[in-house]
Amino acid sequence: MSEEHMNSYRLTSMEEPGDERMAQIMREVAEDSRESTRRAAQRVALGIEAATQEARAKVEETLNRLRNEHR
């Protein structure tokens, strides 16, 4: 099946996609899903890293304040 034919199918078409086209659609959906999941995981990891750094800075600030109060 040519790429042009593969790309011409629309889910709104009255024709059912053939097995080859349906397999191609499913592969593309799976690929898009994997990429979306990868991006989401990366955003979560960056958020965790930022929160960790912020928490460490607050702990350090508190420890410094406590050290200075006891001098």
CSV table of C-alpha atoms in Angstrom, one decimal:
chain,number,residue,atom,x,y,z
A,1,MET,CA,0.0,0.0,0.0
A,2,SER,CA,1.5,3.4,-1.0
A,3,GLU,CA,2.1,6.0,1.6
A,4,GLU,CA,-0.2,8.4,-0.3
A,5,HIS,CA,-3.0,5.8,0.0
A,6,MET,CA,-2.2,5.2,3.7
A,7,ASN,CA,-2.4,8.9,4.4
A,8,SER,CA,-5.6,9.4,2.4
A,9,TYR,CA,-7.8,7.4,4.8
A,10,ARG,CA,-9.8,9.4,7.3
A,11,LEU,CA,-11.7,7.9,10.2
A,12,THR,CA,-14.8,9.8,9.0
A,13,SER,CA,-14.7,7.8,5.8
A,14,MET,CA,-17.6,5.5,5.1
A,15,GLU,CA,-15.2,2.8,4.1
A,16,GLU,CA,-13.7,0.5,6.7
A,17,PRO,CA,-9.9,0.5,6.7
A,18,GLY,CA,-8.2,-2.6,5.6
A,19,ASP,CA,-6.1,-4.7,7.9
A,20,GLU,CA,-2.9,-3.1,6.6
A,21,ARG,CA,-4.2,0.4,7.1
A,22,MET,CA,-5.7,-0.4,10.5
A,23,ALA,CA,-2.3,-1.9,11.6
A,24,GLN,CA,-0.6,1.3,10.4
A,25,ILE,CA,-3.1,3.5,12.3
A,26,MET,CA,-2.5,1.4,15.5
A,27,ARG,CA,1.3,1.7,15.1
A,28,GLU,CA,1.1,5.5,14.7
A,29,VAL,CA,-1.2,5.7,17.7
A,30,ALA,CA,1.1,3.6,19.8
A,31,GLU,CA,4.1,5.7,18.7
A,32,ASP,CA,2.3,8.9,19.6
A,33,SER,CA,1.3,7.5,22.9
A,34,ARG,CA,4.9,6.4,23.8
A,35,GLU,CA,6.2,9.9,22.9
A,36,SER,CA,3.5,11.6,24.9
A,37,THR,CA,4.2,9.3,27.9
A,38,ARG,CA,8.0,10.1,27.6
A,39,ARG,CA,7.3,13.8,27.6
A,40,ALA,CA,5.0,13.6,30.6
A,41,ALA,CA,7.5,11.5,32.5
A,42,GLN,CA,10.2,14.0,31.7
A,43,ARG,CA,8.0,16.9,33.0
A,44,VAL,CA,7.3,14.9,36.2
A,45,ALA,CA,11.1,14.2,36.7
A,46,LEU,CA,11.9,17.9,36.2
A,47,GLY,CA,9.2,18.9,38.7
A,48,ILE,CA,10.5,16.4,41.2
A,49,GLU,CA,14.1,17.7,40.7
A,50,ALA,CA,12.9,21.3,41.2
A,51,ALA,CA,10.9,20.4,44.3
A,52,THR,CA,13.9,18.5,45.7
A,53,GLN,CA,16.3,21.4,45.2
A,54,GLU,CA,13.8,23.8,46.8
A,55,ALA,CA,13.3,21.5,49.8
A,56,ARG,CA,17.1,21.2,50.2
A,57,ALA,CA,17.5,24.9,50.1
A,58,LYS,CA,14.8,25.4,52.8
A,59,VAL,CA,16.4,22.7,55.0
A,60,GLU,CA,19.8,24.4,54.6
A,61,GLU,CA,18.3,27.8,55.4
A,62,THR,CA,16.6,26.4,58.5
A,63,LEU,CA,19.8,24.7,59.7
A,64,ASN,CA,21.8,27.9,59.2
A,65,ARG,CA,19.2,29.9,61.1
A,66,LEU,CA,19.2,27.4,64.0
A,67,ARG,CA,23.1,27.4,64.0
A,68,ASN,CA,23.2,31.2,64.2
A,69,GLU,CA,20.5,31.3,67.0
A,70,HIS,CA,22.6,29.0,69.2
A,71,ARG,CA,25.8,31.0,69.0
